[in-house]
Coordinates of C-alpha atoms in Angstrom, one line a residue:
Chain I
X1 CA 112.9 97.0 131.2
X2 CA 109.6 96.3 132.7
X3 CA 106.7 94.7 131.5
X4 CA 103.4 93.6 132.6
X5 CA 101.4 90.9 130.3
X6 CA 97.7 90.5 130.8
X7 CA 96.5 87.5 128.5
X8 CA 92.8 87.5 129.0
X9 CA 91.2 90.7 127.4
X10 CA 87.6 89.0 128.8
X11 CA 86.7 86.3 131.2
X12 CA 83.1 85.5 132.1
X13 CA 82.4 83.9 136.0
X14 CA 79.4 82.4 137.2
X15 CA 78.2 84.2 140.1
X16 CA 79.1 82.9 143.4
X17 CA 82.6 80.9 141.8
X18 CA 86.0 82.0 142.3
X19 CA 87.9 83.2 139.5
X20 CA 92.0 83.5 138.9
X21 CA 93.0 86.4 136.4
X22 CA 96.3 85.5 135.1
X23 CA 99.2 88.2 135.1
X24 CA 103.1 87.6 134.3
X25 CA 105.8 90.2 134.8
X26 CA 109.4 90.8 133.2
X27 CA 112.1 92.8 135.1
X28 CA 115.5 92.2 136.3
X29 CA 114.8 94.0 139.5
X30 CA 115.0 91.6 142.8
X31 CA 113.3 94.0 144.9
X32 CA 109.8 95.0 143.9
X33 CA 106.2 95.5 144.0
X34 CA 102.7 93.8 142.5
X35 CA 99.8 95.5 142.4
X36 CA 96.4 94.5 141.6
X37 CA 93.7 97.5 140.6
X38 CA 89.3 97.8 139.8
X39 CA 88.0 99.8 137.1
X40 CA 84.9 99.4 137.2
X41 CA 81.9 100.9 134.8
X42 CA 81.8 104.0 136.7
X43 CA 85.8 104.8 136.0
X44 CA 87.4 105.0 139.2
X45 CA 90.7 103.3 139.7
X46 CA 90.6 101.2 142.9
X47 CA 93.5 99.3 145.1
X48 CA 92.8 96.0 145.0
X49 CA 96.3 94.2 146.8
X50 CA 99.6 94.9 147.2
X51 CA 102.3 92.0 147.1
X52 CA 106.4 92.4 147.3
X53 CA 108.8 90.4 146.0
X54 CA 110.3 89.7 149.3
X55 CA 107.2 88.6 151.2
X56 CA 107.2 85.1 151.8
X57 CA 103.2 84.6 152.2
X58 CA 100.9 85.3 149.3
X59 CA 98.4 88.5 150.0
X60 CA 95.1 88.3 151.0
X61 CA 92.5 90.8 150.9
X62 CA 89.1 89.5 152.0
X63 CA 88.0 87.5 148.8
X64 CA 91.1 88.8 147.1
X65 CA 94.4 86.6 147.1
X66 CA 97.2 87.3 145.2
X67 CA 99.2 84.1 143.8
X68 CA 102.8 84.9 143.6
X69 CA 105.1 82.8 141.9
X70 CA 108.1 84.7 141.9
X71 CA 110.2 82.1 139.7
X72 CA 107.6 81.9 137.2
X73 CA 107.4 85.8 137.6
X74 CA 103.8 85.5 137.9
X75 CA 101.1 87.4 140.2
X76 CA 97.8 86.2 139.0
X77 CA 94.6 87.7 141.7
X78 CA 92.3 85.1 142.7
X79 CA 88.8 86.3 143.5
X80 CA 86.4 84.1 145.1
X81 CA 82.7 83.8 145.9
X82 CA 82.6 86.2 142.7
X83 CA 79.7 88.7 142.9
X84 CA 77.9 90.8 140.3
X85 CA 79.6 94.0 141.9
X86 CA 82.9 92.4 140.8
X87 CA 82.2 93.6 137.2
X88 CA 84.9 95.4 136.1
X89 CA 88.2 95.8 134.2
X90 CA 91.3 94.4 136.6
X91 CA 94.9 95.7 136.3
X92 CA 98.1 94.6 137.0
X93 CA 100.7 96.6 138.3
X94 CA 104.2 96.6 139.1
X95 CA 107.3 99.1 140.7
X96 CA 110.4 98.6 141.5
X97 CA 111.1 99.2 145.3
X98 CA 112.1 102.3 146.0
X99 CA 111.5 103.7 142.2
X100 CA 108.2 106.0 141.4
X101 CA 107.0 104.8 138.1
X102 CA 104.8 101.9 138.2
X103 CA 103.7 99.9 135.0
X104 CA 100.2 98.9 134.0
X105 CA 99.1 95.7 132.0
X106 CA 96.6 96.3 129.4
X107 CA 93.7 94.9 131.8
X108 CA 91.7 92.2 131.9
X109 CA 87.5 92.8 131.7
X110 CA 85.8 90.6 133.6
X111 CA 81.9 89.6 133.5
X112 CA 80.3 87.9 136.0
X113 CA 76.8 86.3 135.6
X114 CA 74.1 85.7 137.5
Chain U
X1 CA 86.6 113.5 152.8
X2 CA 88.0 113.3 148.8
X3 CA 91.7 112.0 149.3
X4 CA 92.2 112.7 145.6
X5 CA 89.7 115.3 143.7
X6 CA 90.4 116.7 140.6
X7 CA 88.3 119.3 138.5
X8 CA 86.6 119.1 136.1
X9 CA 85.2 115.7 135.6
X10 CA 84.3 116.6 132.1
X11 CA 85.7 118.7 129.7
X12 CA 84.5 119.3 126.1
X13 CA 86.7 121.3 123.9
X14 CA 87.5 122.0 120.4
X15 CA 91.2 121.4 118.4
X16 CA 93.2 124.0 119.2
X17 CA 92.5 125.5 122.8
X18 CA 93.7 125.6 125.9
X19 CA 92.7 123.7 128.9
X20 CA 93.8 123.2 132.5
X21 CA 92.9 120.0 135.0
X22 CA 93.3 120.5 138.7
X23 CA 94.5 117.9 141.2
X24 CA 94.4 118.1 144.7
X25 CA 95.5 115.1 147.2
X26 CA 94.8 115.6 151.2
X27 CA 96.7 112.6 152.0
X28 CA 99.9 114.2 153.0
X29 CA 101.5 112.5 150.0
X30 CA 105.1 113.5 148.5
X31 CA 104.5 112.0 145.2
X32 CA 102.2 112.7 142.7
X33 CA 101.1 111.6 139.1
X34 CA 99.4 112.3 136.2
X35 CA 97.7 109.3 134.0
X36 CA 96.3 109.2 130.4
X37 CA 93.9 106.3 129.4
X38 CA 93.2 106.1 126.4
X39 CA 90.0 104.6 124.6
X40 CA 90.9 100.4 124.8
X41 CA 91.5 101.5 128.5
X42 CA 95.6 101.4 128.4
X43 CA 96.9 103.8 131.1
X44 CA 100.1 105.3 130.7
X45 CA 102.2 107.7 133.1
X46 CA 102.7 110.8 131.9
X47 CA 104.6 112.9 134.9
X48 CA 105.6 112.4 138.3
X49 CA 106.2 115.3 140.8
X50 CA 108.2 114.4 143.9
X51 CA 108.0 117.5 146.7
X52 CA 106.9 119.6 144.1
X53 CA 110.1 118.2 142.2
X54 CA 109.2 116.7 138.3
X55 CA 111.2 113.3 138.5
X56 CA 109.5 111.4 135.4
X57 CA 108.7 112.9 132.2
X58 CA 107.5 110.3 129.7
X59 CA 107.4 110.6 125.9
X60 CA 104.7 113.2 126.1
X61 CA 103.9 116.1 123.0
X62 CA 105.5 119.8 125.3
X63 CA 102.3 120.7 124.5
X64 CA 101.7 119.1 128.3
X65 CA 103.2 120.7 131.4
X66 CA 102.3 119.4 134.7
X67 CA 102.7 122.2 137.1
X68 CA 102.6 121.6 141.0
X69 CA 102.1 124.7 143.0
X70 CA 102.9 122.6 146.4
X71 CA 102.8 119.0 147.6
X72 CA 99.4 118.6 147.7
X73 CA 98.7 120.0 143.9
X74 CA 99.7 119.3 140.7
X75 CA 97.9 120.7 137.9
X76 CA 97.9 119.7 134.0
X77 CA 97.5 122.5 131.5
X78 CA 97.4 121.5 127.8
X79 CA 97.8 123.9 124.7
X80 CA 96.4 123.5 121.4
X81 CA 94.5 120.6 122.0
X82 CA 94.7 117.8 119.5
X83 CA 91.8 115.3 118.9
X84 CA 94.3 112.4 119.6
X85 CA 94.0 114.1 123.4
X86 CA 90.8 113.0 123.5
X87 CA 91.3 110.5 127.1
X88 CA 90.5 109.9 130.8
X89 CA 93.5 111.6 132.6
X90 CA 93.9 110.5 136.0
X91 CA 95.6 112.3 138.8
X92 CA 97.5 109.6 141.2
X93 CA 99.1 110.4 144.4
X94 CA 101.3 107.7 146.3
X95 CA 101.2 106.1 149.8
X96 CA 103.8 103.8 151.2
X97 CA 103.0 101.1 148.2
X98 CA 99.6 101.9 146.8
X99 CA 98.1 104.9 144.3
X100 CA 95.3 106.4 145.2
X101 CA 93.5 107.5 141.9
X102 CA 90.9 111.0 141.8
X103 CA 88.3 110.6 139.9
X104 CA 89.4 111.2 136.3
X105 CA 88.8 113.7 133.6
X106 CA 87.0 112.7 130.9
X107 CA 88.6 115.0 127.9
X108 CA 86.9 115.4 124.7
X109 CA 88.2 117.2 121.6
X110 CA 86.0 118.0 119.0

């Protein structure tokens, strides 16, 4: 089955910094899909970064990367030159290629200060 | 242009009613979802409608039936409202990897 663990319930950033919010995965799928989606305050759900398991070069997204280390079955986003606007909770995501349901982790709240 | 709208935004209710949510996607999507979160912000399918086909039904009361009138709709009607319904429930339609989310409905049974 799938899972998606998000360890951090809260990380804190200092304006400016970049800041890596850690995700692992379980499946037994080889073909797949990570996501990365921002909640922020205001509630709506927003696509962040898509990576599959078959790409060979890790996303990128303006100042979001995604990390992939597909034997470590880890997908952890990477934002830099963080920004108050990047308040917000962050979810991972994951589906099986081809499949329809995709699985959320719990999400991970970041704060960043100015 | 809203690629994913749903109405209402709010909805305030007491145990025991009746309620619909509307969805609407103009993204030319096949697939469609509905999405509860719940108060520490875990969201969990509910449904997924295919061409207007349901393909995933999770572990969810019958008290929920998704209903989608064509591709681009897919509606949530709810009976006898519990207080443990009281969410966000998110309409999702699907591109070629992304979701794109609607706005939510906040529910609140009182």
């Amino acid at each position: 089955a799938q899972k998606i663990t998000q360890t951090q319930p809260g990380m804190f950033v200092q304006e400016k910094e970049a800041v890596t919010l850690d995700c692992t995965y379980d499946t037994s799928d080889q073909s797949y899909g990570l996501f990365w989606y921002k909640q922020p305050s205001s509630g709506e759900m927003i696509f962040l970064i898509y990576q599959g398991s078959y790409d060979e070069q890790n996303a990128t997204e303006g100042r979001y990367s995604l990390n992939f280390q597909k034997a470590r079955k880890s997908a952890n986003l990477v934002i830099s030159a963080s920004q108050l606007g990047d308040s917000a909770m962050y979810f991972c995501a994951m589906r099986y290629t081809g499949g329809f349901k995709t699985i959320f982790g719990a999400g991970t709240r970041l704060f960043v200060k100015a | 242009d809203t690629a994913v709208s749903q109405t209402p935004k709010y909805l305030v209710t007491q145990m025991g009613n009746d309620k619909s949510i509307k969805c609407e996607q103009n993204l030319g999507h096949d697939t469609m979802y509905w999405y509860k979160q719940d108060s520490k912000k875990f969201l969990k399918i509910m449904f997924s409608y295919n061409n207007k086909e349901l393909i995933i039904n999770e572990t969810v009361p019958n008290r929920f039936s998704p209903k989608s009138p064509d591709k681009a709709h897919l509606n949530l009607h709810i009976n006898s409202l519990e207080l443990g319904d009281s969410a966000v429930y998110f309409c999702a339609s699907r591109g070629t990897y992304e979701q794109y989310f609607g706005p939510g409905t906040r529910l609140t049974v009182t």
